[in-house]
Tab-separated table of N, CA, C and O in Angstrom:
chain	number	residue	atom	x	y	z
A	1	LYS	N	-32.521	-4.990	-13.952
A	1	LYS	CA	-31.610	-4.284	-13.069
A	1	LYS	C	-32.403	-3.550	-12.003
A	1	LYS	O	-33.416	-2.945	-12.287
A	2	THR	N	-31.880	-3.564	-10.820
A	2	THR	CA	-32.512	-2.830	-9.732
A	2	THR	C	-32.070	-1.376	-9.778
A	2	THR	O	-31.094	-1.022	-10.449
A	3	ASN	N	-32.784	-0.536	-9.054
A	3	ASN	CA	-32.386	0.875	-8.990
A	3	ASN	C	-30.995	1.022	-8.397
A	3	ASN	O	-30.216	1.870	-8.826
A	4	ALA	N	-30.668	0.185	-7.398
A	4	ALA	CA	-29.336	0.242	-6.784
A	4	ALA	C	-28.255	-0.114	-7.800
A	4	ALA	O	-27.202	0.520	-7.852
A	5	THR	N	-28.512	-1.124	-8.623
A	5	THR	CA	-27.552	-1.526	-9.648
A	5	THR	C	-27.380	-0.420	-10.677
A	5	THR	O	-26.263	-0.091	-11.067
A	6	ASN	N	-28.483	0.168	-11.120
A	6	ASN	CA	-28.401	1.275	-12.076
A	6	ASN	C	-27.601	2.434	-11.505
A	6	ASN	O	-26.784	3.033	-12.195
A	7	GLN	N	-27.820	2.751	-10.228
A	7	GLN	CA	-27.094	3.845	-9.588
A	7	GLN	C	-25.611	3.521	-9.492
A	7	GLN	O	-24.761	4.369	-9.750
A	8	MET	N	-25.291	2.267	-9.137
A	8	MET	CA	-23.896	1.850	-9.028
A	8	MET	C	-23.202	1.989	-10.386
A	8	MET	O	-22.073	2.467	-10.472
A	9	MET	N	-23.884	1.589	-11.467
A	9	MET	CA	-23.299	1.694	-12.802
A	9	MET	C	-23.062	3.152	-13.168
A	9	MET	O	-22.022	3.507	-13.703
A	10	LYS	N	-24.020	4.029	-12.841
A	10	LYS	CA	-23.855	5.461	-13.118
A	10	LYS	C	-22.713	6.039	-12.290
A	10	LYS	O	-21.960	6.879	-12.762
A	11	ASP	N	-22.613	5.588	-11.027
A	11	ASP	CA	-21.556	6.099	-10.148
A	11	ASP	C	-20.163	5.710	-10.643
A	11	ASP	O	-19.212	6.464	-10.483
A	12	LEU	N	-20.013	4.524	-11.219
A	12	LEU	CA	-18.702	4.069	-11.690
A	12	LEU	C	-18.333	4.664	-13.052
A	12	LEU	O	-17.165	4.918	-13.317
A	13	THR	N	-19.307	4.868	-13.910
A	13	THR	CA	-19.034	5.393	-15.249
A	13	THR	C	-18.393	6.776	-15.142
A	13	THR	O	-18.880	7.646	-14.434
A	14	GLY	N	-17.258	6.932	-15.817
A	14	GLY	CA	-16.529	8.203	-15.791
A	14	GLY	C	-15.473	8.293	-14.706
A	14	GLY	O	-14.687	9.231	-14.681
A	15	LYS	N	-15.441	7.308	-13.804
A	15	LYS	CA	-14.439	7.320	-12.723
A	15	LYS	C	-13.041	7.102	-13.296
A	15	LYS	O	-12.858	6.354	-14.247
A	16	PRO	N	-12.033	7.738	-12.689
A	16	PRO	CA	-10.656	7.517	-13.134
A	16	PRO	C	-10.180	6.117	-12.771
A	16	PRO	O	-10.578	5.557	-11.753
A	17	VAL	N	-9.347	5.570	-13.645
A	17	VAL	CA	-8.778	4.233	-13.451
A	17	VAL	C	-7.267	4.364	-13.356
A	17	VAL	O	-6.641	5.007	-14.204
A	18	TRP	N	-6.700	3.737	-12.313
A	18	TRP	CA	-5.270	3.805	-12.045
A	18	TRP	C	-4.663	2.410	-12.129
A	18	TRP	O	-5.277	1.428	-11.735
A	19	SER	N	-3.442	2.332	-12.614
A	19	SER	CA	-2.728	1.059	-12.714
A	19	SER	C	-2.075	0.717	-11.371
A	19	SER	O	-2.005	1.553	-10.469
A	20	SER	N	-1.571	-0.510	-11.266
A	20	SER	CA	-0.901	-0.942	-10.039
A	20	SER	C	0.390	-0.153	-9.794
A	20	SER	O	0.864	-0.062	-8.668
A	21	ASP	N	0.944	0.438	-10.861
A	21	ASP	CA	2.145	1.262	-10.712
A	21	ASP	C	1.802	2.760	-10.646
A	21	ASP	O	2.591	3.617	-11.017
A	22	SER	N	0.591	3.042	-10.160
A	22	SER	CA	0.132	4.410	-9.839
A	22	SER	C	0.119	5.374	-11.014
A	22	SER	O	0.399	6.557	-10.857
A	23	LYS	N	-0.256	4.885	-12.188
A	23	LYS	CA	-0.399	5.756	-13.356
A	23	LYS	C	-1.876	5.843	-13.713
A	23	LYS	O	-2.580	4.838	-13.739
A	24	GLU	N	-2.344	7.066	-13.951
A	24	GLU	CA	-3.738	7.227	-14.361
A	24	GLU	C	-3.868	6.769	-15.812
A	24	GLU	O	-3.164	7.264	-16.691
A	25	LEU	N	-4.756	5.809	-16.038
A	25	LEU	CA	-4.891	5.196	-17.363
A	25	LEU	C	-5.984	5.816	-18.206
A	25	LEU	O	-5.893	5.848	-19.421
A	26	GLY	N	-7.048	6.228	-17.585
A	26	GLY	CA	-8.208	6.728	-18.315
A	26	GLY	C	-9.426	6.671	-17.430
A	26	GLY	O	-9.324	6.805	-16.215
A	27	GLU	N	-10.585	6.438	-18.052
A	27	GLU	CA	-11.808	6.396	-17.265
A	27	GLU	C	-12.734	5.299	-17.746
A	27	GLU	O	-12.624	4.828	-18.880
A	28	ILE	N	-13.638	4.923	-16.850
A	28	ILE	CA	-14.606	3.875	-17.165
A	28	ILE	C	-15.639	4.418	-18.148
A	28	ILE	O	-16.208	5.482	-17.927
A	29	THR	N	-15.854	3.676	-19.231
A	29	THR	CA	-16.864	4.071	-20.212
A	29	THR	C	-18.128	3.239	-20.088
A	29	THR	O	-19.187	3.647	-20.541
A	30	ARG	N	-18.001	2.049	-19.472
A	30	ARG	CA	-19.163	1.172	-19.348
A	30	ARG	C	-18.924	0.140	-18.249
A	30	ARG	O	-17.798	-0.313	-18.052
A	31	VAL	N	-20.003	-0.229	-17.568
A	31	VAL	CA	-19.971	-1.292	-16.569
A	31	VAL	C	-20.767	-2.460	-17.136
A	31	VAL	O	-21.903	-2.280	-17.578
A	32	ASN	N	-20.164	-3.650	-17.164
A	32	ASN	CA	-20.810	-4.836	-17.724
A	32	ASN	C	-21.218	-5.777	-16.588
A	32	ASN	O	-20.390	-6.146	-15.761
A	33	LEU	N	-22.498	-6.131	-16.575
A	33	LEU	CA	-23.023	-6.989	-15.525
A	33	LEU	C	-23.174	-8.425	-16.014
A	33	LEU	O	-23.490	-8.656	-17.180
A	34	GLY	N	-22.986	-9.361	-15.096
A	34	GLY	CA	-23.232	-10.762	-15.379
A	34	GLY	C	-24.709	-11.071	-15.224
A	34	GLY	O	-25.501	-10.221	-14.814
A	35	SER	N	-25.106	-12.301	-15.518
A	35	SER	CA	-26.512	-12.689	-15.437
A	35	SER	C	-27.050	-12.609	-14.007
A	35	SER	O	-28.244	-12.463	-13.796
A	36	ASN	N	-26.156	-12.656	-13.010
A	36	ASN	CA	-26.581	-12.573	-11.612
A	36	ASN	C	-26.687	-11.129	-11.117
A	36	ASN	O	-27.030	-10.888	-9.964
A	37	GLY	N	-26.373	-10.168	-11.969
A	37	GLY	CA	-26.468	-8.761	-11.599
A	37	GLY	C	-25.212	-8.181	-10.997
A	37	GLY	O	-25.143	-6.992	-10.719
A	38	ASP	N	-24.191	-9.008	-10.787
A	38	ASP	CA	-22.919	-8.518	-10.267
A	38	ASP	C	-22.074	-7.950	-11.401
A	38	ASP	O	-22.226	-8.342	-12.556
A	39	ILE	N	-21.150	-7.060	-11.048
A	39	ILE	CA	-20.249	-6.510	-12.059
A	39	ILE	C	-19.329	-7.621	-12.549
A	39	ILE	O	-18.662	-8.284	-11.764
A	40	GLU	N	-19.312	-7.814	-13.864
A	40	GLU	CA	-18.471	-8.833	-14.487
A	40	GLU	C	-17.177	-8.216	-15.004
A	40	GLU	O	-16.112	-8.815	-14.926
A	41	SER	N	-17.294	-6.996	-15.543
A	41	SER	CA	-16.130	-6.300	-16.077
A	41	SER	C	-16.477	-4.830	-16.278
A	41	SER	O	-17.632	-4.435	-16.177
A	42	ILE	N	-15.432	-4.055	-16.564
A	42	ILE	CA	-15.615	-2.648	-16.914
A	42	ILE	C	-14.881	-2.392	-18.229
A	42	ILE	O	-13.894	-3.060	-18.539
A	43	ASN	N	-15.385	-1.454	-18.994
A	43	ASN	CA	-14.688	-0.990	-20.189
A	43	ASN	C	-13.982	0.301	-19.818
A	43	ASN	O	-14.583	1.187	-19.198
A	44	VAL	N	-12.709	0.398	-20.189
A	44	VAL	CA	-11.894	1.561	-19.825
A	44	VAL	C	-11.267	2.152	-21.082
A	44	VAL	O	-10.715	1.423	-21.914
A	45	HIS	N	-11.366	3.471	-21.215
A	45	HIS	CA	-10.714	4.183	-22.323
A	45	HIS	C	-9.288	4.488	-21.877
A	45	HIS	O	-9.081	5.266	-20.945
A	46	VAL	N	-8.308	3.847	-22.507
A	46	VAL	CA	-6.902	4.004	-22.129
A	46	VAL	C	-6.098	4.626	-23.269
A	46	VAL	O	-6.464	4.525	-24.432
A	47	GLY	N	-5.006	5.251	-22.922
A	47	GLY	CA	-4.055	5.737	-23.911
A	47	GLY	C	-4.442	7.012	-24.618
A	47	GLY	O	-3.791	7.419	-25.569
A	48	ALA	N	-5.506	7.685	-24.167
A	48	ALA	CA	-5.911	8.929	-24.818
A	48	ALA	C	-5.030	10.078	-24.336
A	48	ALA	O	-4.584	10.099	-23.196
A	49	ILE	N	-4.776	11.012	-25.232
A	49	ILE	CA	-4.029	12.215	-24.881
A	49	ILE	C	-4.972	13.389	-25.082
A	49	ILE	O	-5.442	13.622	-26.190
A	50	PHE	N	-5.291	14.082	-23.990
A	50	PHE	CA	-6.243	15.191	-24.006
A	50	PHE	C	-7.579	14.776	-24.606
A	50	PHE	O	-8.215	15.525	-25.340
A	51	GLY	N	-7.990	13.529	-24.338
A	51	GLY	CA	-9.290	13.045	-24.796
A	51	GLY	C	-9.315	12.498	-26.209
A	51	GLY	O	-10.346	12.044	-26.685
A	52	PHE	N	-8.187	12.529	-26.905
A	52	PHE	CA	-8.147	12.061	-28.293
A	52	PHE	C	-7.328	10.780	-28.404
A	52	PHE	O	-6.329	10.606	-27.719
A	53	GLY	N	-7.747	9.915	-29.307
A	53	GLY	CA	-7.023	8.669	-29.528
A	53	GLY	C	-7.310	7.659	-28.435
A	53	GLY	O	-8.313	7.729	-27.751
A	54	GLY	N	-6.406	6.722	-28.289
A	54	GLY	CA	-6.587	5.691	-27.292
A	54	GLY	C	-7.494	4.585	-27.792
A	54	GLY	O	-7.845	4.528	-28.972
A	55	LYS	N	-7.857	3.705	-26.874
A	55	LYS	CA	-8.720	2.582	-27.211
A	55	LYS	C	-9.504	2.163	-25.983
A	55	LYS	O	-9.176	2.543	-24.860
A	56	ILE	N	-10.537	1.365	-26.216
A	56	ILE	CA	-11.355	0.827	-25.136
A	56	ILE	C	-10.911	-0.614	-24.878
A	56	ILE	O	-10.833	-1.412	-25.812
A	57	VAL	N	-10.600	-0.919	-23.614
A	57	VAL	CA	-10.231	-2.284	-23.231
A	57	VAL	C	-11.179	-2.754	-22.130
A	57	VAL	O	-11.778	-1.944	-21.426
A	58	MET	N	-11.323	-4.076	-22.003
A	58	MET	CA	-12.179	-4.635	-20.971
A	58	MET	C	-11.317	-5.155	-19.829
A	58	MET	O	-10.343	-5.862	-20.051
A	59	ILE	N	-11.686	-4.783	-18.607
A	59	ILE	CA	-10.984	-5.215	-17.408
A	59	ILE	C	-11.946	-6.091	-16.599
A	59	ILE	O	-13.047	-5.638	-16.251
A	60	LYS	N	-11.551	-7.315	-16.314
A	60	LYS	CA	-12.404	-8.230	-15.548
A	60	LYS	C	-12.504	-7.774	-14.093
A	60	LYS	O	-11.588	-7.145	-13.560
A	61	ALA	N	-13.625	-8.128	-13.455
A	61	ALA	CA	-13.891	-7.701	-12.081
A	61	ALA	C	-12.772	-8.107	-11.126
A	61	ALA	O	-12.451	-7.373	-10.194
A	62	ALA	N	-12.163	-9.258	-11.348
A	62	ALA	CA	-11.098	-9.733	-10.454
A	62	ALA	C	-9.813	-8.908	-10.596
A	62	ALA	O	-8.912	-9.027	-9.774
A	63	GLU	N	-9.745	-8.056	-11.614
A	63	GLU	CA	-8.527	-7.294	-11.889
A	63	GLU	C	-8.588	-5.843	-11.407
A	63	GLU	O	-7.691	-5.070	-11.677
A	64	PHE	N	-9.665	-5.470	-10.687
A	64	PHE	CA	-9.742	-4.099	-10.178
A	64	PHE	C	-10.482	-4.056	-8.848
A	64	PHE	O	-11.200	-4.976	-8.484
A	65	SER	N	-10.267	-2.962	-8.147
A	65	SER	CA	-11.001	-2.696	-6.908
A	65	SER	C	-11.298	-1.210	-6.843
A	65	SER	O	-10.634	-0.405	-7.490
A	66	GLN	N	-12.310	-0.860	-6.066
A	66	GLN	CA	-12.660	0.547	-5.905
A	66	GLN	C	-12.041	1.053	-4.616
A	66	GLN	O	-12.159	0.429	-3.572
A	67	ASN	N	-11.341	2.163	-4.728
A	67	ASN	CA	-10.718	2.788	-3.572
A	67	ASN	C	-11.199	4.235	-3.525
A	67	ASN	O	-10.694	5.081	-4.253
A	68	ASN	N	-12.205	4.474	-2.691
A	68	ASN	CA	-12.842	5.786	-2.611
A	68	ASN	C	-13.344	6.215	-3.979
A	68	ASN	O	-14.202	5.571	-4.542
A	69	ASP	N	-12.769	7.266	-4.533
A	69	ASP	CA	-13.304	7.832	-5.770
A	69	ASP	C	-12.544	7.396	-7.018
A	69	ASP	O	-12.655	8.024	-8.058
A	70	ARG	N	-11.775	6.322	-6.911
A	70	ARG	CA	-11.041	5.862	-8.088
A	70	ARG	C	-11.006	4.342	-8.130
A	70	ARG	O	-11.191	3.676	-7.125
A	71	ILE	N	-10.733	3.841	-9.309
A	71	ILE	CA	-10.649	2.399	-9.537
A	71	ILE	C	-9.175	2.050	-9.701
A	71	ILE	O	-8.457	2.712	-10.463
A	72	GLU	N	-8.735	1.028	-8.977
A	72	GLU	CA	-7.335	0.619	-9.039
A	72	GLU	C	-7.236	-0.789	-9.604
A	72	GLU	O	-7.931	-1.699	-9.154
A	73	LEU	N	-6.360	-0.943	-10.590
A	73	LEU	CA	-6.153	-2.237	-11.242
A	73	LEU	C	-5.035	-3.014	-10.566
A	73	LEU	O	-4.160	-2.421	-9.937
A	74	ILE	N	-5.047	-4.329	-10.750
A	74	ILE	CA	-3.903	-5.140	-10.329
A	74	ILE	C	-2.916	-5.257	-11.478
A	74	ILE	O	-1.890	-5.901	-11.350
A	75	LEU	N	-3.225	-4.607	-12.594
A	75	LEU	CA	-2.365	-4.617	-13.784
A	75	LEU	C	-1.499	-3.361	-13.813
A	75	LEU	O	-1.931	-2.298	-13.376
A	76	SER	N	-0.303	-3.492	-14.375
A	76	SER	CA	0.532	-2.308	-14.591
A	76	SER	C	-0.043	-1.513	-15.759
A	76	SER	O	-0.868	-2.019	-16.529
A	77	ALA	N	0.406	-0.284	-15.912
A	77	ALA	CA	-0.044	0.549	-17.026
A	77	ALA	C	0.296	-0.118	-18.352
A	77	ALA	O	-0.518	-0.150	-19.274
A	78	GLU	N	1.491	-0.671	-18.440
A	78	GLU	CA	1.934	-1.329	-19.672
A	78	GLU	C	1.032	-2.527	-20.001
A	78	GLU	O	0.617	-2.698	-21.149
A	79	ASP	N	0.716	-3.351	-18.993
A	79	ASP	CA	-0.144	-4.514	-19.218
A	79	ASP	C	-1.556	-4.099	-19.626
A	79	ASP	O	-2.155	-4.708	-20.507
A	80	ALA	N	-2.086	-3.072	-18.982
A	80	ALA	CA	-3.444	-2.616	-19.302
A	80	ALA	C	-3.513	-2.069	-20.727
A	80	ALA	O	-4.449	-2.369	-21.468
A	81	LYS	N	-2.513	-1.296	-21.126
A	81	LYS	CA	-2.506	-0.721	-22.474
A	81	LYS	C	-2.266	-1.779	-23.544
A	81	LYS	O	-2.596	-1.571	-24.704
A	82	ALA	N	-1.702	-2.928	-23.144
A	82	ALA	CA	-1.432	-4.016	-24.096
A	82	ALA	C	-2.667	-4.903	-24.324
A	82	ALA	O	-2.655	-5.745	-25.221
A	83	LEU	N	-3.723	-4.723	-23.520
A	83	LEU	CA	-4.939	-5.513	-23.700
A	83	LEU	C	-5.547	-5.227	-25.074
A	83	LEU	O	-5.402	-4.120	-25.589
A	84	PRO	N	-6.236	-6.208	-25.642
A	84	PRO	CA	-6.822	-5.985	-26.965
A	84	PRO	C	-7.968	-4.968	-26.909
A	84	PRO	O	-8.695	-4.913	-25.913
A	85	GLU	N	-8.090	-4.210	-27.976
A	85	GLU	CA	-9.179	-3.240	-28.077
A	85	GLU	C	-10.490	-3.986	-28.270
A	85	GLU	O	-10.547	-4.988	-28.978
A	86	ILE	N	-11.545	-3.479	-27.639
A	86	ILE	CA	-12.868	-4.058	-27.848
A	86	ILE	C	-13.710	-3.046	-28.595
A	86	ILE	O	-13.436	-1.846	-28.570
A	87	LYS	N	-14.724	-3.532	-29.252
A	87	LYS	CA	-15.655	-2.638	-29.948
A	87	LYS	C	-16.699	-2.170	-28.949
A	87	LYS	O	-17.414	-2.974	-28.380
A	88	ALA	N	-16.731	-0.881	-28.702
A	88	ALA	CA	-17.629	-0.333	-27.670
A	88	ALA	C	-19.062	-0.299	-28.139
A	88	ALA	O	-19.364	-0.200	-29.277
C-alpha cells in the first residue's frame, strides 16, 4: 500500500454512511482493497443504537459514493440492513 492509499483508508474509516433514502445507517469500520490497490468494498456497522448492537455488513464499491464528509449508498436503509452480517 502506498502512503496515499493508507491515508485514504484512514480518512474513510469512521465516516458516516447514509442510505439512498437519506437515513444515517452507521459508520465505516474498514476499507477493503482489491489486488490493484483500488477500494473494493467497505465494512459498515449498521443498526446500532447508541453504539450498541447492530452488525457489520459489506458494501461493494459500486454501491456507494463519497459526498464531501459522508458516504452515500445506492441502497435504501432497509436493503442495507438486510445484507448478511460478515465476521469483522
